[in-house]
Tab-separated table of C-alpha atoms and ligand atoms in Angstrom:
chain	number	residue	atom	x	y	z
A	1	MET	CA	104.609	-0.509	-110.182
A	2	SER	CA	104.330	-3.507	-111.493
A	3	LEU	CA	107.495	-4.913	-113.247
A	4	THR	CA	107.765	-4.901	-117.091
A	5	LEU	CA	108.910	-7.810	-118.958
A	6	ALA	CA	109.963	-7.778	-122.740
A	7	ILE	CA	111.199	-11.413	-124.651
A	8	VAL	CA	113.646	-10.390	-127.311
A	9	GLY	CA	115.709	-12.171	-129.392
A	10	ARG	CA	115.441	-12.680	-133.058
A	11	PRO	CA	112.507	-15.063	-134.918
A	12	ASN	CA	112.507	-18.842	-133.875
A	13	VAL	CA	114.923	-19.592	-130.725
A	14	GLY	CA	111.595	-19.370	-128.593
A	15	LYS	CA	110.147	-15.955	-127.047
A	16	SER	CA	106.736	-17.066	-128.236
A	17	THR	CA	106.583	-20.322	-126.302
A	18	LEU	CA	107.897	-19.045	-122.905
A	19	PHE	CA	105.290	-15.926	-123.419
A	20	ASN	CA	102.750	-18.422	-123.968
A	21	ARG	CA	103.996	-20.318	-120.554
A	22	LEU	CA	104.553	-17.446	-118.552
A	23	VAL	CA	100.978	-15.803	-119.784
A	24	GLY	CA	98.573	-18.859	-120.624
A	25	LYS	CA	95.478	-17.678	-121.391
A	26	ARG	CA	95.663	-14.421	-119.233
A	27	LEU	CA	96.080	-12.243	-122.798
A	28	ALA	CA	95.277	-8.273	-122.929
A	29	LEU	CA	92.675	-7.672	-125.256
A	30	VAL	CA	94.398	-5.212	-127.150
A	31	ASP	CA	93.766	-6.886	-130.695
A	32	ASP	CA	90.177	-5.578	-130.842
A	33	GLN	CA	91.217	-1.901	-130.512
A	34	PRO	CA	91.383	-0.774	-134.533
A	35	GLY	CA	94.680	1.051	-135.348
A	36	VAL	CA	96.719	-1.442	-132.844
A	37	THR	CA	100.328	-2.753	-133.351
A	38	ARG	CA	100.060	-7.391	-133.422
A	39	ASP	CA	103.269	-7.170	-133.652
A	40	LEU	CA	103.459	-7.157	-129.665
A	41	ARG	CA	101.712	-8.759	-127.640
A	42	GLU	CA	101.472	-7.890	-124.155
A	43	GLY	CA	100.078	-9.824	-121.131
A	44	GLU	CA	100.003	-10.573	-117.440
A	45	GLY	CA	102.326	-13.386	-116.627
A	46	ARG	CA	102.876	-15.253	-113.397
A	47	LEU	CA	106.594	-17.174	-112.286
A	48	GLY	CA	105.500	-18.734	-109.110
A	49	ASP	CA	104.131	-15.650	-106.953
A	50	LEU	CA	105.650	-12.613	-109.149
A	51	ARG	CA	103.146	-11.208	-110.801
A	52	PHE	CA	103.890	-9.181	-114.364
A	53	THR	CA	103.309	-7.470	-117.497
A	54	VAL	CA	105.147	-9.615	-120.660
A	55	ILE	CA	105.492	-7.875	-123.798
A	56	ASP	CA	106.366	-10.524	-126.258
A	57	THR	CA	107.898	-9.106	-130.171
A	58	ALA	CA	106.393	-10.904	-131.911
A	59	GLY	CA	105.700	-9.915	-136.053
A	60	LEU	CA	108.771	-10.126	-137.246
A	61	GLU	CA	108.582	-13.979	-138.597
A	62	ASP	CA	106.616	-12.480	-141.954
A	63	ALA	CA	110.100	-10.343	-141.878
A	64	THR	CA	111.867	-11.180	-145.819
A	65	ASP	CA	115.792	-11.123	-145.364
A	66	ASP	CA	116.983	-7.426	-146.613
A	67	SER	CA	113.597	-5.982	-144.337
A	68	LEU	CA	114.308	-7.656	-141.343
A	69	GLN	CA	117.810	-6.332	-139.341
A	70	GLY	CA	115.340	-2.667	-139.829
A	71	ARG	CA	112.685	-4.538	-138.974
A	72	MET	CA	114.053	-5.537	-135.569
A	73	ARG	CA	115.690	-2.127	-134.628
A	74	ARG	CA	112.686	-0.627	-134.658
A	75	LEU	CA	111.157	-3.469	-132.923
A	76	THR	CA	113.125	-4.050	-130.267
A	77	GLU	CA	113.758	-0.714	-129.715
A	78	ARG	CA	110.097	0.021	-128.920
A	79	ALA	CA	110.009	-2.606	-127.233
A	80	VAL	CA	112.706	-1.683	-124.592
A	81	ASP	CA	111.398	0.961	-124.381
A	82	MET	CA	108.311	0.299	-123.076
A	83	ALA	CA	109.877	-2.034	-120.689
A	84	ASP	CA	111.960	-2.408	-117.069
A	85	VAL	CA	113.673	-5.621	-117.877
A	86	CYS	CA	114.434	-7.349	-121.265
A	87	LEU	CA	115.110	-11.085	-120.801
A	88	PHE	CA	117.186	-11.633	-124.374
A	89	MET	CA	116.667	-15.120	-126.201
A	90	ILE	CA	119.651	-17.242	-127.695
A	91	ASP	CA	118.328	-20.822	-128.926
A	92	ALA	CA	121.331	-22.817	-126.983
A	93	ARG	CA	121.353	-25.494	-130.288
A	94	THR	CA	122.209	-22.668	-132.522
A	95	GLY	CA	124.364	-21.332	-129.982
A	96	VAL	CA	125.072	-17.413	-130.213
A	97	THR	CA	125.075	-16.064	-135.039
A	98	PRO	CA	125.643	-12.854	-136.076
A	99	THR	CA	121.785	-11.297	-135.913
A	100	ASP	CA	122.375	-12.379	-131.436
A	101	GLU	CA	125.466	-10.077	-131.605
A	102	LEU	CA	122.995	-7.499	-133.127
A	103	PHE	CA	120.642	-7.551	-130.642
A	104	ALA	CA	123.702	-7.860	-127.899
A	105	GLU	CA	124.266	-4.241	-129.711
A	106	ILE	CA	121.583	-2.916	-129.646
A	107	LEU	CA	120.202	-3.829	-125.688
A	108	ARG	CA	123.547	-3.263	-124.335
A	109	LYS	CA	122.736	0.163	-125.437
A	110	ARG	CA	119.392	1.052	-124.992
A	111	SER	CA	118.052	-1.270	-122.164
A	112	LYS	CA	118.544	-0.805	-118.194
A	113	HIS	CA	118.629	-5.053	-117.254
A	114	VAL	CA	119.101	-7.153	-119.681
A	115	ILE	CA	118.694	-11.408	-118.456
A	116	LEU	CA	120.174	-13.522	-120.886
A	117	ALA	CA	118.374	-16.527	-121.636
A	118	ALA	CA	120.089	-19.079	-123.144
A	119	ASN	CA	117.233	-21.511	-124.954
A	120	LYS	CA	116.528	-24.569	-126.228
A	121	ALA	CA	119.167	-25.697	-122.539
A	122	GLU	CA	117.202	-29.026	-122.346
A	123	GLY	CA	119.510	-31.956	-122.694
A	124	ALA	CA	123.725	-31.477	-123.115
A	125	ALA	CA	123.048	-30.603	-127.173
A	126	ALA	CA	122.406	-27.432	-125.303
A	127	ASP	CA	125.730	-27.159	-123.614
A	128	ALA	CA	128.928	-25.395	-126.117
A	129	GLY	CA	125.403	-22.466	-127.352
A	130	VAL	CA	125.233	-21.820	-123.374
A	131	LEU	CA	129.317	-21.561	-123.229
A	132	GLU	CA	129.296	-19.410	-126.208
A	133	ALA	CA	126.648	-16.794	-125.074
A	134	TYR	CA	129.026	-16.174	-121.862
A	135	GLY	CA	130.493	-13.766	-125.138
A	136	LEU	CA	128.178	-11.520	-125.397
A	137	GLY	CA	129.466	-9.090	-122.989
A	138	LEU	CA	125.277	-9.302	-120.730
A	139	GLY	CA	126.876	-11.609	-117.645
A	140	GLU	CA	126.035	-14.856	-116.844
A	141	PRO	CA	123.363	-16.799	-119.141
A	142	ILE	CA	120.562	-18.804	-117.614
A	143	ARG	CA	119.835	-21.710	-119.251
A	144	LEU	CA	116.073	-22.424	-120.606
A	145	SER	CA	114.218	-24.440	-121.868
A	146	GLY	CA	110.126	-22.678	-122.094
A	147	GLU	CA	109.514	-25.949	-124.192
A	148	HIS	CA	109.958	-27.683	-121.127
A	149	GLY	CA	109.555	-25.147	-118.699
A	150	GLU	CA	113.435	-25.654	-116.683
A	151	GLY	CA	115.647	-23.157	-115.735
A	152	MET	CA	112.526	-21.405	-114.462
A	153	THR	CA	113.349	-21.172	-110.880
A	154	ASP	CA	116.346	-19.616	-112.125
A	155	LEU	CA	114.517	-17.273	-114.544
A	156	TYR	CA	112.728	-17.112	-111.006
A	157	ALA	CA	115.449	-15.806	-108.513
A	158	ALA	CA	117.057	-13.596	-112.124
A	159	LEU	CA	113.437	-11.289	-112.030
A	160	MET	CA	112.798	-11.643	-108.004
A	161	PRO	CA	115.346	-8.263	-106.958
A	162	LEU	CA	113.890	-6.576	-109.755
A	163	ALA	CA	109.509	-6.999	-109.829
B	201	GDP	P1	109.904	-17.281	-131.439
B	201	GDP	O1	109.643	-17.201	-133.102
B	201	GDP	O2	111.331	-17.097	-131.062
B	201	GDP	O3	108.309	-16.114	-130.853
B	201	GDP	O4	109.735	-18.970	-131.460
B	201	GDP	P2	108.320	-19.686	-131.278
B	201	GDP	O5	108.108	-19.770	-129.973
B	201	GDP	O6	107.831	-19.779	-132.178
B	201	GDP	O7	109.269	-21.620	-130.856
B	201	GDP	C1	109.627	-21.372	-132.425
B	201	GDP	C2	110.275	-23.262	-132.440
B	201	GDP	O8	111.604	-23.721	-131.247
B	201	GDP	C3	108.803	-23.714	-132.387
B	201	GDP	O9	109.450	-25.208	-133.311
B	201	GDP	C4	109.193	-24.144	-130.785
B	201	GDP	O10	108.276	-26.102	-131.071
B	201	GDP	C5	110.867	-24.704	-130.505
B	201	GDP	N1	111.059	-24.474	-129.438
B	201	GDP	C6	110.840	-23.476	-127.910
B	201	GDP	N2	110.729	-23.433	-126.876
B	201	GDP	C7	111.804	-24.489	-127.029
B	201	GDP	C8	112.981	-24.966	-126.534
B	201	GDP	O11	112.655	-25.025	-125.574
B	201	GDP	N3	113.534	-26.466	-126.450
B	201	GDP	C9	113.321	-26.566	-127.907
B	201	GDP	N4	114.562	-27.716	-128.193
B	201	GDP	N5	112.922	-25.723	-128.828
B	201	GDP	C10	111.426	-25.372	-128.855
B	202	MG	MG1	106.908	-15.518	-131.663
């Protein structure tokens, strides 16, 4: 059985950018099937010699503030239930927000394994946010830059024992 990794976190932290880096063009063809939701994107992820299924929780970008919390919770819980491990992403440039705290709470209750990723961590501007991430109670954050491909060896090291 291969590993399934769900990338979760609030909108705009960089989930889809990392998804695209891991999956490239190897997207599962779920969009062609009638009645299949586009809220969760699935693809074949590769990192070094690791092969795994990646789930991107999309579908929150168009939610209004009012509907965001409920949708986020439902969508995240669905992704968590499908996954063996969750990569919970925060934006290290912004630091930890109340919405991030909400995600952390969902994941602490529901997920088997959580990898905490402080993304957009290229450069010193992210240092304060990375330190804040320790306060989420989900262990040591991995410093990532999905856009620049930094921190991928640390992500590999976190995934390798689970694969
Ligand atoms: P999502 O809503 O969580 O899927 O976030 P996206 O992947 O769509 O990215 C949101 C924005 O953050 C885009 O403008 C990206 O270019 C930017 N972004 C993503 N990853 C990084 C990163 O590692 N560093 C920086 N500085 N920006 C990033
Ligand atoms: Mg996205």
